[in-house]
């Protein structure tokens, strides 16, 4: 499988501040990475698709000006939660896409970042 | 839109076999993936079915029937460490994943 890292693993911030989360693809170059959000005891919800060298594609209902995504290199995508509020507290997880031969493209997930906004 | 339904909770005995079902509605997809997630952790890839039929990977097997809009994950020789949440997910045209509601599996001695 592919290896994905995230930093930080946990962050606590005050309401109104901005938080940047880094997602790195460690063992291969990922032209496409994904950002998900998961609230307690709920499923993962796709927020956006991050494409290297171009603008991210956001899912319906996700504010692109609030959740800024930058994919400046083939191994790094960042998610910045701007002006965070308590309702943004969640588990943020990124993934990369490993393209295999045939029909076996697979997403591998990072360890996640738990954001708590006070 | 898309939707995937799974049982919310399943309990099984250590050493036994358990099947977690997933029914879905979608206008099109490439395949059905299965992920395991322990509390506080990230999802771990288990299995992927692009075609109908059974895929076997060690103690885990996954099945897909496109005509029935149905799939399942089969876990054999259950171990206590298998207690976790299991998600089915549709792998779509934009290479993204749409996750099911998740099934919390509890393995008891």
PDB file of N, CA and C in Angstrom, chain A residues 55-112:
ATOM      1  N   UNK A  55      -6.695  24.168  -9.387  1.00  0.00           N
ATOM      2  CA  UNK A  55      -7.606  24.430  -8.271  1.00  0.00           C
ATOM      3  C   UNK A  55      -8.272  23.145  -7.797  1.00  0.00           C
ATOM      4  N   UNK A  56      -8.574  23.136  -6.522  1.00  0.00           N
ATOM      5  CA  UNK A  56      -9.258  21.969  -5.963  1.00  0.00           C
ATOM      6  C   UNK A  56     -10.720  21.953  -6.397  1.00  0.00           C
ATOM      7  N   UNK A  57     -11.270  20.777  -6.417  1.00  0.00           N
ATOM      8  CA  UNK A  57     -12.696  20.598  -6.724  1.00  0.00           C
ATOM      9  C   UNK A  57     -13.427  20.314  -5.435  1.00  0.00           C
ATOM     10  N   UNK A  58     -14.362  21.183  -5.087  1.00  0.00           N
ATOM     11  CA  UNK A  58     -15.064  21.069  -3.810  1.00  0.00           C
ATOM     12  C   UNK A  58     -16.413  20.374  -3.991  1.00  0.00           C
ATOM     13  N   UNK A  59     -16.782  19.608  -2.981  1.00  0.00           N
ATOM     14  CA  UNK A  59     -18.091  18.976  -2.987  1.00  0.00           C
ATOM     15  C   UNK A  59     -19.162  20.000  -2.624  1.00  0.00           C
ATOM     16  N   UNK A  60     -20.359  19.686  -3.012  1.00  0.00           N
ATOM     17  CA  UNK A  60     -21.472  20.592  -2.745  1.00  0.00           C
ATOM     18  C   UNK A  60     -21.622  20.820  -1.249  1.00  0.00           C
ATOM     19  N   UNK A  61     -21.761  22.074  -0.890  1.00  0.00           N
ATOM     20  CA  UNK A  61     -21.960  22.420   0.508  1.00  0.00           C
ATOM     21  C   UNK A  61     -20.674  22.732   1.260  1.00  0.00           C
ATOM     22  N   UNK A  62     -19.535  22.534   0.638  1.00  0.00           N
ATOM     23  CA  UNK A  62     -18.248  22.839   1.273  1.00  0.00           C
ATOM     24  C   UNK A  62     -17.770  24.198   0.773  1.00  0.00           C
ATOM     25  N   UNK A  63     -17.539  25.120   1.701  1.00  0.00           N
ATOM     26  CA  UNK A  63     -17.152  26.478   1.327  1.00  0.00           C
ATOM     27  C   UNK A  63     -15.680  26.534   0.939  1.00  0.00           C
ATOM     28  N   UNK A  64     -15.420  26.855  -0.304  1.00  0.00           N
ATOM     29  CA  UNK A  64     -14.039  26.872  -0.770  1.00  0.00           C
ATOM     30  C   UNK A  64     -13.223  28.005  -0.149  1.00  0.00           C
ATOM     31  N   UNK A  65     -13.894  29.081   0.257  1.00  0.00           N
ATOM     32  CA  UNK A  65     -13.164  30.189   0.867  1.00  0.00           C
ATOM     33  C   UNK A  65     -12.859  29.923   2.334  1.00  0.00           C
ATOM     34  N   UNK A  66     -13.538  28.968   2.910  1.00  0.00           N
ATOM     35  CA  UNK A  66     -13.287  28.628   4.305  1.00  0.00           C
ATOM     36  C   UNK A  66     -12.263  27.502   4.412  1.00  0.00           C
ATOM     37  N   UNK A  67     -12.339  26.573   3.509  1.00  0.00           N
ATOM     38  CA  UNK A  67     -11.423  25.434   3.505  1.00  0.00           C
ATOM     39  C   UNK A  67     -10.512  25.557   2.277  1.00  0.00           C
ATOM     40  N   UNK A  68      -9.378  26.197   2.502  1.00  0.00           N
ATOM     41  CA  UNK A  68      -8.446  26.473   1.412  1.00  0.00           C
ATOM     42  C   UNK A  68      -7.530  25.279   1.192  1.00  0.00           C
ATOM     43  N   UNK A  69      -7.472  24.832  -0.039  1.00  0.00           N
ATOM     44  CA  UNK A  69      -6.643  23.685  -0.370  1.00  0.00           C
ATOM     45  C   UNK A  69      -5.574  24.099  -1.364  1.00  0.00           C
ATOM     46  N   UNK A  70      -4.344  23.699  -1.061  1.00  0.00           N
ATOM     47  CA  UNK A  70      -3.221  23.977  -1.933  1.00  0.00           C
ATOM     48  C   UNK A  70      -2.457  22.694  -2.188  1.00  0.00           C
ATOM     49  N   UNK A  71      -2.217  22.387  -3.451  1.00  0.00           N
ATOM     50  CA  UNK A  71      -1.507  21.161  -3.828  1.00  0.00           C
ATOM     51  C   UNK A  71      -0.349  21.580  -4.717  1.00  0.00           C
ATOM     52  N   UNK A  72       0.648  22.167  -4.061  1.00  0.00           N
ATOM     53  CA  UNK A  72       1.728  22.819  -4.804  1.00  0.00           C
ATOM     54  C   UNK A  72       2.769  21.853  -5.334  1.00  0.00           C
ATOM     55  N   UNK A  73       2.831  20.670  -4.774  1.00  0.00           N
ATOM     56  CA  UNK A  73       3.814  19.698  -5.259  1.00  0.00           C
ATOM     57  C   UNK A  73       3.160  18.336  -5.346  1.00  0.00           C
ATOM     58  N   UNK A  74       3.863  17.401  -5.935  1.00  0.00           N
ATOM     59  CA  UNK A  74       3.308  16.065  -6.134  1.00  0.00           C
ATOM     60  C   UNK A  74       3.263  15.242  -4.861  1.00  0.00           C
ATOM     61  N   UNK A  75       3.844  15.775  -3.782  1.00  0.00           N
ATOM     62  CA  UNK A  75       3.843  15.011  -2.539  1.00  0.00           C
ATOM     63  C   UNK A  75       3.180  15.737  -1.383  1.00  0.00           C
ATOM     64  N   UNK A  76       2.696  16.938  -1.607  1.00  0.00           N
ATOM     65  CA  UNK A  76       2.149  17.715  -0.498  1.00  0.00           C
ATOM     66  C   UNK A  76       0.867  18.428  -0.891  1.00  0.00           C
ATOM     67  N   UNK A  77      -0.159  18.221  -0.056  1.00  0.00           N
ATOM     68  CA  UNK A  77      -1.398  18.979  -0.162  1.00  0.00           C
ATOM     69  C   UNK A  77      -1.691  19.554   1.216  1.00  0.00           C
ATOM     70  N   UNK A  78      -2.162  20.790   1.259  1.00  0.00           N
ATOM     71  CA  UNK A  78      -2.492  21.400   2.545  1.00  0.00           C
ATOM     72  C   UNK A  78      -3.938  21.851   2.557  1.00  0.00           C
ATOM     73  N   UNK A  79      -4.542  21.725   3.727  1.00  0.00           N
ATOM     74  CA  UNK A  79      -5.900  22.196   3.972  1.00  0.00           C
ATOM     75  C   UNK A  79      -5.820  23.241   5.072  1.00  0.00           C
ATOM     76  N   UNK A  80      -6.291  24.434   4.785  1.00  0.00           N
ATOM     77  CA  UNK A  80      -6.325  25.492   5.790  1.00  0.00           C
ATOM     78  C   UNK A  80      -7.766  25.798   6.138  1.00  0.00           C
ATOM     79  N   UNK A  81      -8.087  25.613   7.412  1.00  0.00           N
ATOM     80  CA  UNK A  81      -9.413  25.970   7.909  1.00  0.00           C
ATOM     81  C   UNK A  81      -9.337  27.408   8.380  1.00  0.00           C
ATOM     82  N   UNK A  82      -9.955  28.305   7.656  1.00  0.00           N
ATOM     83  CA  UNK A  82      -9.861  29.723   7.987  1.00  0.00           C
ATOM     84  C   UNK A  82     -10.968  30.139   8.937  1.00  0.00           C
ATOM     85  N   UNK A  83     -10.629  31.031   9.841  1.00  0.00           N
ATOM     86  CA  UNK A  83     -11.589  31.542  10.820  1.00  0.00           C
ATOM     87  C   UNK A  83     -12.406  30.387  11.404  1.00  0.00           C
ATOM     88  N   UNK A  84     -11.696  29.479  12.033  1.00  0.00           N
ATOM     89  CA  UNK A  84     -12.335  28.266  12.541  1.00  0.00           C
ATOM     90  C   UNK A  84     -13.339  28.583  13.643  1.00  0.00           C
ATOM     91  N   UNK A  85     -14.406  27.815  13.662  1.00  0.00           N
ATOM     92  CA  UNK A  85     -15.443  27.936  14.691  1.00  0.00           C
ATOM     93  C   UNK A  85     -15.668  26.574  15.322  1.00  0.00           C
ATOM     94  N   UNK A  86     -16.289  26.525  16.474  1.00  0.00           N
ATOM     95  CA  UNK A  86     -16.500  25.234  17.154  1.00  0.00           C
ATOM     96  C   UNK A  86     -17.158  24.169  16.275  1.00  0.00           C
ATOM     97  N   UNK A  87     -18.032  24.569  15.367  1.00  0.00           N
ATOM     98  CA  UNK A  87     -18.693  23.580  14.507  1.00  0.00           C
ATOM     99  C   UNK A  87     -17.744  22.964  13.481  1.00  0.00           C
ATOM    100  N   UNK A  88     -16.554  23.560  13.348  1.00  0.00           N
ATOM    101  CA  UNK A  88     -15.543  22.974  12.447  1.00  0.00           C
ATOM    102  C   UNK A  88     -14.736  21.880  13.143  1.00  0.00           C
ATOM    103  N   UNK A  89     -14.949  21.710  14.428  1.00  0.00           N
ATOM    104  CA  UNK A  89     -14.244  20.656  15.160  1.00  0.00           C
ATOM    105  C   UNK A  89     -14.630  19.304  14.564  1.00  0.00           C
ATOM    106  N   UNK A  90     -13.614  18.575  14.157  1.00  0.00           N
ATOM    107  CA  UNK A  90     -13.873  17.322  13.464  1.00  0.00           C
ATOM    108  C   UNK A  90     -12.554  16.584  13.272  1.00  0.00           C
ATOM    109  N   UNK A  91     -12.639  15.416  12.673  1.00  0.00           N
ATOM    110  CA  UNK A  91     -11.475  14.610  12.296  1.00  0.00           C
ATOM    111  C   UNK A  91     -11.272  14.799  10.791  1.00  0.00           C
ATOM    112  N   UNK A  92     -10.145  15.382  10.421  1.00  0.00           N
ATOM    113  CA  UNK A  92      -9.876  15.652   9.008  1.00  0.00           C
ATOM    114  C   UNK A  92      -8.858  14.629   8.508  1.00  0.00           C
ATOM    115  N   UNK A  93      -9.208  13.975   7.420  1.00  0.00           N
ATOM    116  CA  UNK A  93      -8.361  12.896   6.906  1.00  0.00           C
ATOM    117  C   UNK A  93      -8.100  13.121   5.423  1.00  0.00           C
ATOM    118  N   UNK A  94      -6.854  12.942   5.032  1.00  0.00           N
ATOM    119  CA  UNK A  94      -6.533  13.040   3.610  1.00  0.00           C
ATOM    120  C   UNK A  94      -6.218  11.649   3.072  1.00  0.00           C
ATOM    121  N   UNK A  95      -6.260  11.534   1.773  1.00  0.00           N
ATOM    122  CA  UNK A  95      -5.891  10.275   1.135  1.00  0.00           C
ATOM    123  C   UNK A  95      -5.211  10.563  -0.189  1.00  0.00           C
ATOM    124  N   UNK A  96      -4.414   9.608  -0.640  1.00  0.00           N
ATOM    125  CA  UNK A  96      -3.872   9.719  -1.979  1.00  0.00           C
ATOM    126  C   UNK A  96      -4.428   8.601  -2.836  1.00  0.00           C
ATOM    127  N   UNK A  97      -4.238   8.737  -4.123  1.00  0.00           N
ATOM    128  CA  UNK A  97      -4.789   7.776  -5.068  1.00  0.00           C
ATOM    129  C   UNK A  97      -3.650   7.025  -5.717  1.00  0.00           C
ATOM    130  N   UNK A  98      -3.632   5.728  -5.494  1.00  0.00           N
ATOM    131  CA  UNK A  98      -2.611   4.873  -6.092  1.00  0.00           C
ATOM    132  C   UNK A  98      -3.218   4.195  -7.303  1.00  0.00           C
ATOM    133  N   UNK A  99      -2.687   4.524  -8.450  1.00  0.00           N
ATOM    134  CA  UNK A  99      -3.203   3.944  -9.681  1.00  0.00           C
ATOM    135  C   UNK A  99      -2.505   2.612  -9.952  1.00  0.00           C
ATOM    136  N   UNK A 100      -3.320   1.590 -10.036  1.00  0.00           N
ATOM    137  CA  UNK A 100      -2.794   0.261 -10.331  1.00  0.00           C
ATOM    138  C   UNK A 100      -3.237  -0.158 -11.723  1.00  0.00           C
ATOM    139  N   UNK A 101      -2.658  -1.206 -12.187  1.00  0.00           N
ATOM    140  CA  UNK A 101      -3.062  -1.725 -13.487  1.00  0.00           C
ATOM    141  C   UNK A 101      -4.454  -2.302 -13.406  1.00  0.00           C
ATOM    142  N   UNK A 102      -5.132  -2.276 -14.492  1.00  0.00           N
ATOM    143  CA  UNK A 102      -6.468  -2.846 -14.501  1.00  0.00           C
ATOM    144  C   UNK A 102      -7.460  -1.962 -13.779  1.00  0.00           C
ATOM    145  N   UNK A 103      -8.253  -2.550 -12.920  1.00  0.00           N
ATOM    146  CA  UNK A 103      -9.332  -1.818 -12.279  1.00  0.00           C
ATOM    147  C   UNK A 103      -9.113  -1.696 -10.770  1.00  0.00           C
ATOM    148  N   UNK A 104      -7.900  -1.550 -10.352  1.00  0.00           N
ATOM    149  CA  UNK A 104      -7.642  -1.627  -8.917  1.00  0.00           C
ATOM    150  C   UNK A 104      -7.078  -0.340  -8.339  1.00  0.00           C
ATOM    151  N   UNK A 105      -7.472   0.824  -8.866  1.00  0.00           N
ATOM    152  CA  UNK A 105      -7.066   2.076  -8.244  1.00  0.00           C
ATOM    153  C   UNK A 105      -7.553   2.105  -6.805  1.00  0.00           C
ATOM    154  N   UNK A 106      -6.693   2.554  -5.906  1.00  0.00           N
ATOM    155  CA  UNK A 106      -7.009   2.476  -4.486  1.00  0.00           C
ATOM    156  C   UNK A 106      -6.641   3.766  -3.789  1.00  0.00           C
ATOM    157  N   UNK A 107      -7.447   4.169  -2.831  1.00  0.00           N
ATOM    158  CA  UNK A 107      -7.116   5.300  -1.991  1.00  0.00           C
ATOM    159  C   UNK A 107      -6.529   4.806  -0.677  1.00  0.00           C
ATOM    160  N   UNK A 108      -5.443   5.446  -0.243  1.00  0.00           N
ATOM    161  CA  UNK A 108      -4.828   5.156   1.042  1.00  0.00           C
ATOM    162  C   UNK A 108      -4.884   6.407   1.899  1.00  0.00           C
ATOM    163  N   UNK A 109      -5.255   6.219   3.148  1.00  0.00           N
ATOM    164  CA  UNK A 109      -5.548   7.346   4.016  1.00  0.00           C
ATOM    165  C   UNK A 109      -4.398   7.671   4.959  1.00  0.00           C
ATOM    166  N   UNK A 110      -4.299   8.968   5.263  1.00  0.00           N
ATOM    167  CA  UNK A 110      -3.383   9.400   6.293  1.00  0.00           C
ATOM    168  C   UNK A 110      -3.956   9.112   7.667  1.00  0.00           C
ATOM    169  N   UNK A 111      -3.180   9.372   8.721  1.00  0.00           N
ATOM    170  CA  UNK A 111      -3.620   9.054  10.085  1.00  0.00           C
ATOM    171  C   UNK A 111      -4.663  10.010  10.630  1.00  0.00           C
ATOM    172  N   UNK A 112      -4.915  11.108   9.923  1.00  0.00           N
ATOM    173  CA  UNK A 112      -5.948  12.036  10.350  1.00  0.00           C
ATOM    174  C   UNK A 112      -5.442  13.125  11.277  1.00  0.00           C
TER     175      UNK A 112
END
